[in-house]
PDB file of C-alpha atoms and ligand atoms in Angstrom:
ATOM      1  CA  MET Y 138     -29.065 101.013 -57.455  1.00 89.00           C
ATOM      2  CA  GLU Y 139     -29.509  97.394 -56.416  1.00 94.00           C
ATOM      3  CA  PHE Y 140     -27.683  94.442 -57.912  1.00 96.00           C
ATOM      4  CA  LYS Y 141     -29.923  91.403 -57.958  1.00 96.00           C
ATOM      5  CA  VAL Y 142     -28.230  88.036 -58.010  1.00 95.00           C
ATOM      6  CA  SER Y 143     -30.796  86.679 -60.471  1.00 94.00           C
ATOM      7  CA  GLU Y 144     -29.921  89.452 -62.922  1.00 96.00           C
ATOM      8  CA  LEU Y 145     -26.187  89.141 -62.382  1.00 97.00           C
ATOM      9  CA  GLU Y 146     -26.468  85.395 -63.058  1.00 95.00           C
ATOM     10  CA  ARG Y 147     -27.484  86.277 -66.631  1.00 96.00           C
ATOM     11  CA  GLU Y 148     -24.641  88.717 -67.212  1.00 96.00           C
ATOM     12  CA  PRO Y 149     -22.370  91.100 -65.326  1.00 97.00           C
ATOM     13  CA  ILE Y 150     -23.638  94.640 -64.905  1.00 97.00           C
ATOM     14  CA  ASP Y 151     -21.415  97.632 -65.578  1.00 98.00           C
ATOM     15  CA  PHE Y 152     -22.256 100.841 -63.820  1.00 98.00           C
ATOM     16  CA  ASP Y 153     -21.063 104.392 -64.339  1.00 98.00           C
ATOM     17  CA  LEU Y 154     -23.040 107.002 -62.497  1.00 96.00           C
ATOM     18  CA  GLU Y 155     -22.970 110.263 -60.627  1.00 97.00           C
ATOM     19  CA  LEU Y 156     -24.794 110.639 -57.353  1.00 96.00           C
ATOM     20  CA  ALA Y 157     -26.021 114.047 -56.255  1.00 96.00           C
ATOM     21  CA  PRO Y 158     -25.395 115.203 -52.680  1.00 95.00           C
ATOM     22  CA  GLY Y 159     -27.994 113.640 -50.418  1.00 91.00           C
ATOM     23  CA  ALA Y 160     -28.300 110.396 -52.379  1.00 90.00           C
ATOM     24  CA  VAL Y 161     -26.060 108.720 -49.817  1.00 92.00           C
ATOM     25  CA  ASP Y 162     -26.279 109.492 -46.114  1.00 91.00           C
ATOM     26  CA  PHE Y 163     -22.767 109.729 -44.684  1.00 92.00           C
ATOM     27  CA  GLY Y 164     -23.826 110.702 -41.196  1.00 89.00           C
ATOM     28  CA  ASP Y 165     -21.847 113.308 -39.252  1.00 86.00           C
ATOM     29  CA  GLU Y 166     -18.437 112.241 -40.457  1.00 87.00           C
ATOM     30  CA  ALA Y 167     -18.605 113.640 -43.975  1.00 93.00           C
ATOM     31  CA  GLU Y 168     -20.856 115.714 -46.160  1.00 94.00           C
ATOM     32  CA  GLN Y 169     -20.821 115.283 -49.891  1.00 96.00           C
ATOM     33  CA  ALA Y 170     -19.930 118.454 -51.814  1.00 95.00           C
ATOM     34  CA  GLY Y 171     -20.698 118.083 -55.504  1.00 92.00           C
ATOM     35  CA  GLN Y 172     -21.279 114.939 -57.518  1.00 96.00           C
ATOM     36  CA  LEU Y 173     -19.999 111.571 -56.366  1.00 97.00           C
ATOM     37  CA  ALA Y 174     -18.807 109.570 -59.358  1.00 98.00           C
ATOM     38  CA  ALA Y 175     -18.835 105.778 -59.166  1.00 98.00           C
ATOM     39  CA  ALA Y 176     -18.038 103.286 -61.905  1.00 98.00           C
ATOM     40  CA  GLY Y 177     -17.312  99.609 -62.082  1.00 98.00           C
ATOM     41  CA  ARG Y 178     -18.726  96.152 -62.585  1.00 98.00           C
ATOM     42  CA  ALA Y 179     -20.839  93.727 -60.583  1.00 98.00           C
ATOM     43  CA  GLU Y 180     -20.780  90.022 -61.343  1.00 97.00           C
ATOM     44  CA  VAL Y 181     -21.554  86.682 -59.771  1.00 96.00           C
ATOM     45  CA  LEU Y 182     -18.789  84.349 -58.653  1.00 94.00           C
ATOM     46  CA  HIS Y 183     -19.760  80.805 -57.821  1.00 93.00           C
ATOM     47  CA  GLU Y 184     -18.054  79.222 -54.876  1.00 88.00           C
ATOM     48  CA  HIS Y 185     -18.145  75.464 -55.245  1.00 88.00           C
ATOM     49  CA  ARG Y 186     -18.120  74.166 -51.739  1.00 83.00           C
ATOM     50  CA  GLY Y 187     -19.386  70.719 -52.666  1.00 84.00           C
ATOM     51  CA  PRO Y 188     -21.319  69.017 -55.463  1.00 82.00           C
ATOM     52  CA  ARG Y 189     -24.603  70.379 -54.166  1.00 84.00           C
ATOM     53  CA  ASP Y 190     -23.294  73.363 -52.319  1.00 85.00           C
ATOM     54  CA  ILE Y 191     -22.703  76.282 -54.636  1.00 88.00           C
ATOM     55  CA  VAL Y 192     -22.689  79.769 -53.168  1.00 90.00           C
ATOM     56  CA  ALA Y 193     -23.411  82.754 -55.399  1.00 93.00           C
ATOM     57  CA  ASP Y 194     -21.113  85.562 -54.335  1.00 94.00           C
ATOM     58  CA  ILE Y 195     -21.306  89.050 -55.762  1.00 96.00           C
ATOM     59  CA  ARG Y 196     -18.007  90.578 -56.761  1.00 96.00           C
ATOM     60  CA  LEU Y 197     -18.062  94.359 -56.991  1.00 97.00           C
ATOM     61  CA  ARG Y 198     -15.100  96.101 -58.527  1.00 97.00           C
ATOM     62  CA  GLY Y 199     -14.812  99.767 -59.266  1.00 97.00           C
ATOM     63  CA  ARG Y 200     -13.802 103.195 -58.087  1.00 98.00           C
ATOM     64  CA  PHE Y 201     -15.365 106.324 -56.712  1.00 98.00           C
ATOM     65  CA  ALA Y 202     -14.322 109.957 -56.589  1.00 98.00           C
ATOM     66  CA  GLY Y 203     -15.869 113.057 -55.133  1.00 97.00           C
ATOM     67  CA  ARG Y 204     -15.368 116.069 -52.915  1.00 97.00           C
ATOM     68  CA  PHE Y 205     -16.446 116.021 -49.298  1.00 97.00           C
ATOM     69  CA  GLN Y 206     -16.631 118.349 -46.366  1.00 96.00           C
ATOM     70  CA  VAL Y 207     -15.272 116.956 -43.133  1.00 95.00           C
ATOM     71  CA  PRO Y 208     -14.856 118.744 -39.804  1.00 94.00           C
ATOM     72  CA  CYS Y 209     -11.399 120.052 -38.898  1.00 96.00           C
ATOM     73  CA  ALA Y 210     -10.040 117.899 -36.069  1.00 94.00           C
ATOM     74  CA  ARG Y 211      -9.187 120.984 -34.019  1.00 95.00           C
ATOM     75  CA  CYS Y 212     -11.693 123.740 -34.771  1.00 95.00           C
ATOM     76  CA  VAL Y 213     -14.513 121.618 -36.311  1.00 93.00           C
ATOM     77  CA  GLU Y 214     -14.931 124.072 -39.202  1.00 95.00           C
ATOM     78  CA  PRO Y 215     -15.797 122.196 -42.427  1.00 95.00           C
ATOM     79  CA  VAL Y 216     -12.829 121.411 -44.665  1.00 96.00           C
ATOM     80  CA  GLU Y 217     -13.342 120.385 -48.261  1.00 97.00           C
ATOM     81  CA  ILE Y 218     -11.192 117.458 -49.356  1.00 96.00           C
ATOM     82  CA  PRO Y 219     -11.188 115.125 -52.360  1.00 97.00           C
ATOM     83  CA  LEU Y 220     -11.833 111.462 -51.631  1.00 97.00           C
ATOM     84  CA  GLY Y 221     -11.441 108.592 -54.032  1.00 97.00           C
ATOM     85  CA  ALA Y 222     -10.427 104.950 -54.052  1.00 96.00           C
ATOM     86  CA  ASP Y 223     -10.556 101.724 -55.984  1.00 97.00           C
ATOM     87  CA  PHE Y 224     -12.393  98.788 -54.493  1.00 95.00           C
ATOM     88  CA  ASP Y 225     -12.587  95.066 -55.167  1.00 94.00           C
ATOM     89  CA  LEU Y 226     -15.074  93.418 -52.853  1.00 94.00           C
ATOM     90  CA  ILE Y 227     -16.736  90.061 -52.435  1.00 94.00           C
ATOM     91  CA  PHE Y 228     -20.197  89.762 -50.911  1.00 95.00           C
ATOM     92  CA  ARG Y 229     -21.569  86.429 -49.774  1.00 92.00           C
ATOM     93  CA  PRO Y 230     -25.193  85.660 -49.103  1.00 91.00           C
ATOM     94  CA  ALA Y 231     -25.718  86.431 -45.420  1.00 85.00           C
ATOM     95  CA  ALA Y 232     -26.813  82.856 -44.728  1.00 79.00           C
ATOM     96  CA  ALA Y 233     -23.868  81.153 -46.458  1.00 77.00           C
ATOM     97  CA  ASP Y 234     -21.389  81.413 -43.622  1.00 70.00           C
ATOM     98  CA  ALA Y 235     -23.804  80.446 -40.889  1.00 63.00           C
ATOM     99  CA  GLU Y 236     -21.842  77.238 -40.434  1.00 55.00           C
ATOM    100  CA  ALA Y 237     -18.098  77.370 -40.664  1.00 48.00           C
ATOM    101  CA  THR Y 238     -16.981  75.990 -43.981  1.00 50.00           C
ATOM    102  CA  GLU Y 239     -13.777  75.973 -45.870  1.00 50.00           C
ATOM    103  CA  ARG Y 240     -13.570  78.984 -48.085  1.00 52.00           C
ATOM    104  CA  SER Y 241     -12.710  78.380 -51.683  1.00 52.00           C
ATOM    105  CA  ILE Y 242     -11.907  82.012 -52.366  1.00 52.00           C
ATOM    106  CA  THR Y 243      -8.627  83.113 -50.915  1.00 52.00           C
ATOM    107  CA  ALA Y 244      -7.854  86.328 -52.723  1.00 50.00           C
ATOM    108  CA  PRO Y 245      -5.874  88.540 -50.376  1.00 52.00           C
ATOM    109  CA  GLU Y 246      -6.760  91.627 -52.399  1.00 46.00           C
ATOM    110  CA  THR Y 247     -10.456  91.250 -51.816  1.00 54.00           C
ATOM    111  CA  GLU Y 248     -12.514  91.795 -48.737  1.00 65.00           C
ATOM    112  CA  ILE Y 249     -15.507  89.737 -47.763  1.00 81.00           C
ATOM    113  CA  GLY Y 250     -18.827  91.331 -46.994  1.00 89.00           C
ATOM    114  CA  TYR Y 251     -22.363  90.006 -46.981  1.00 90.00           C
ATOM    115  CA  TYR Y 252     -25.502  90.747 -48.896  1.00 92.00           C
ATOM    116  CA  GLN Y 253     -28.997  90.291 -47.533  1.00 88.00           C
ATOM    117  CA  LYS Y 254     -31.630  88.167 -49.266  1.00 86.00           C
ATOM    118  CA  ASP Y 255     -30.888  88.382 -52.980  1.00 91.00           C
ATOM    119  CA  SER Y 256     -29.543  91.830 -53.671  1.00 94.00           C
ATOM    120  CA  LEU Y 257     -26.721  94.226 -52.905  1.00 96.00           C
ATOM    121  CA  SER Y 258     -27.204  97.985 -52.583  1.00 95.00           C
ATOM    122  CA  LEU Y 259     -24.580 100.072 -54.359  1.00 96.00           C
ATOM    123  CA  VAL Y 260     -25.394 103.014 -52.103  1.00 95.00           C
ATOM    124  CA  ASP Y 261     -24.594 100.939 -49.012  1.00 94.00           C
ATOM    125  CA  VAL Y 262     -21.271  99.867 -50.503  1.00 95.00           C
ATOM    126  CA  LEU Y 263     -20.357 103.414 -51.514  1.00 96.00           C
ATOM    127  CA  ARG Y 264     -21.222 104.761 -48.080  1.00 95.00           C
ATOM    128  CA  GLU Y 265     -18.876 102.256 -46.460  1.00 94.00           C
ATOM    129  CA  GLN Y 266     -16.088 102.786 -48.994  1.00 95.00           C
ATOM    130  CA  VAL Y 267     -16.233 106.569 -48.670  1.00 96.00           C
ATOM    131  CA  LEU Y 268     -16.139 106.386 -44.867  1.00 95.00           C
ATOM    132  CA  LEU Y 269     -13.235 103.920 -45.009  1.00 94.00           C
ATOM    133  CA  SER Y 270     -11.306 106.334 -47.223  1.00 95.00           C
ATOM    134  CA  LEU Y 271     -11.593 109.229 -44.782  1.00 95.00           C
ATOM    135  CA  PRO Y 272      -8.247 110.419 -43.456  1.00 94.00           C
ATOM    136  CA  VAL Y 273      -7.731 109.699 -39.764  1.00 91.00           C
ATOM    137  CA  ARG Y 274      -7.408 113.393 -39.070  1.00 92.00           C
ATOM    138  CA  THR Y 275      -8.133 116.432 -41.204  1.00 95.00           C
ATOM    139  CA  LEU Y 276      -6.967 119.933 -40.349  1.00 96.00           C
ATOM    140  CA  CYS Y 277      -8.258 123.127 -41.984  1.00 96.00           C
ATOM    141  CA  LYS Y 278      -4.621 124.290 -42.072  1.00 96.00           C
ATOM    142  CA  PRO Y 279      -1.459 122.794 -40.570  1.00 95.00           C
ATOM    143  CA  ASP Y 280      -1.277 125.425 -37.840  1.00 95.00           C
ATOM    144  CA  CYS Y 281      -4.976 125.521 -36.972  1.00 96.00           C
ATOM    145  CA  LYS Y 282      -5.193 127.028 -33.506  1.00 94.00           C
ATOM    146  CA  GLY Y 283      -8.361 125.131 -32.661  1.00 95.00           C
ATOM    147  CA  LEU Y 284     -11.072 126.052 -30.218  1.00 94.00           C
ATOM    148  CA  CYS Y 285     -10.332 127.613 -26.866  1.00 93.00           C
ATOM    149  CA  PRO Y 286     -10.961 124.858 -24.317  1.00 89.00           C
ATOM    150  CA  ARG Y 287     -12.368 127.436 -21.904  1.00 90.00           C
ATOM    151  CA  CYS Y 288     -14.639 129.750 -23.879  1.00 91.00           C
ATOM    152  CA  GLY Y 289     -15.048 127.749 -27.083  1.00 91.00           C
ATOM    153  CA  GLU Y 290     -13.931 130.611 -29.312  1.00 92.00           C
ATOM    154  CA  ASN Y 291     -12.380 129.609 -32.624  1.00 95.00           C
ATOM    155  CA  ARG Y 292      -8.880 130.926 -32.040  1.00 94.00           C
ATOM    156  CA  ASN Y 293      -8.212 131.176 -35.782  1.00 94.00           C
ATOM    157  CA  ASN Y 294     -10.776 133.955 -36.005  1.00 92.00           C
ATOM    158  CA  GLN Y 295      -9.851 135.978 -32.972  1.00 88.00           C
ATOM    159  CA  PRO Y 296      -7.706 135.469 -29.933  1.00 86.00           C
ATOM    160  CA  CYS Y 297      -9.768 135.208 -26.786  1.00 87.00           C
ATOM    161  CA  ASN Y 298      -8.828 136.664 -23.437  1.00 85.00           C
ATOM    162  CA  CYS Y 299      -8.682 133.392 -21.576  1.00 86.00           C
ATOM    163  CA  GLU Y 300      -5.408 132.695 -19.882  1.00 72.00           C
ATOM    164  CA  GLU Y 301      -3.268 130.027 -21.401  1.00 63.00           C
ATOM    165  CA  GLY Y 302      -3.375 127.560 -18.593  1.00 57.00           C
ATOM    166  CA  PRO Y 303      -2.958 123.916 -17.836  1.00 56.00           C
ATOM    167  CA  SER Y 304      -6.198 123.146 -19.681  1.00 55.00           C
ATOM    168  CA  ASP Y 305      -4.373 122.475 -22.955  1.00 57.00           C
ATOM    169  CA  LEU Y 306      -3.957 118.731 -22.874  1.00 61.00           C
ATOM    170  CA  ARG Y 307      -1.072 118.668 -25.299  1.00 61.00           C
ATOM    171  CA  TRP Y 308       1.011 120.910 -23.082  1.00 55.00           C
ATOM    172  CA  GLU Y 309      -0.016 118.946 -20.059  1.00 55.00           C
ATOM    173  CA  ALA Y 310       1.203 115.742 -21.675  1.00 61.00           C
ATOM    174  CA  LEU Y 311       4.465 117.410 -22.642  1.00 58.00           C
ATOM    175  CA  ALA Y 312       4.967 118.784 -19.153  1.00 56.00           C
ATOM    176  CA  GLY Y 313       4.298 115.369 -17.677  1.00 59.00           C
ATOM    177  CA  LEU Y 314       6.850 113.858 -20.001  1.00 61.00           C
ATOM    178  CA  ARG Y 315       9.448 116.435 -19.022  1.00 61.00           C
ATOM    179  CA  SER Y 316       8.963 115.855 -15.314  1.00 59.00           C
ATOM    180  CA  ARG Y 317       9.253 112.115 -15.844  1.00 63.00           C
ATOM    181  CA  ILE Y 318      12.498 112.535 -17.765  1.00 63.00           C
ATOM    182  CA  LYS Y 319      13.900 114.727 -14.994  1.00 54.00           C
ATOM    183  CA  SER Y 320      13.045 112.384 -12.168  1.00 51.00           C
TER     184      SER Y 320
HETATM  185 ZN1   ZN F 404      -9.207 124.046 -37.947  1.00 87.72          ZN
HETATM  186 ZN1   ZN F 405     -11.056 131.441 -24.574  1.00 87.72          ZN
END
């Protein structure tokens, strides 16, 4: 779905849709599981920078919700999590900020992005919003044992026979801390 400035100039456009998995490419960071719901409104906001300098910004407000599979931070097995967020975004024409000008919009709640030529792609916005909403770190379970750093075995499935050694970085860091405290 593309929002064209010329169409938005006539009237705001409300959207309420469900995107099937595959409609948006989220790369390696997340895989859509089930429908991605997105609803909101696109409209034009005119920034009056001078009598002959009016910039047509697109304001996109709405929300999305869906389920996604993301890799566990320790064992990289897929974990299904719900993601959802509200957004309120301003997009300027890419050329409008070429020269530094005083900005007439100073809404702290909104973020500024840019649209190319004369239209804004909803899919592009959703991709970015979904990726921004990803938790910093997802674990399949709080006590995920992770992958063995030596043989690569998923230690949740079966213990491997590798010796627990200094290859576990967390223990190394802890040991280093202890020796520093002692000295
Ligand atoms: Zn895990
Ligand atoms: Zn191992």
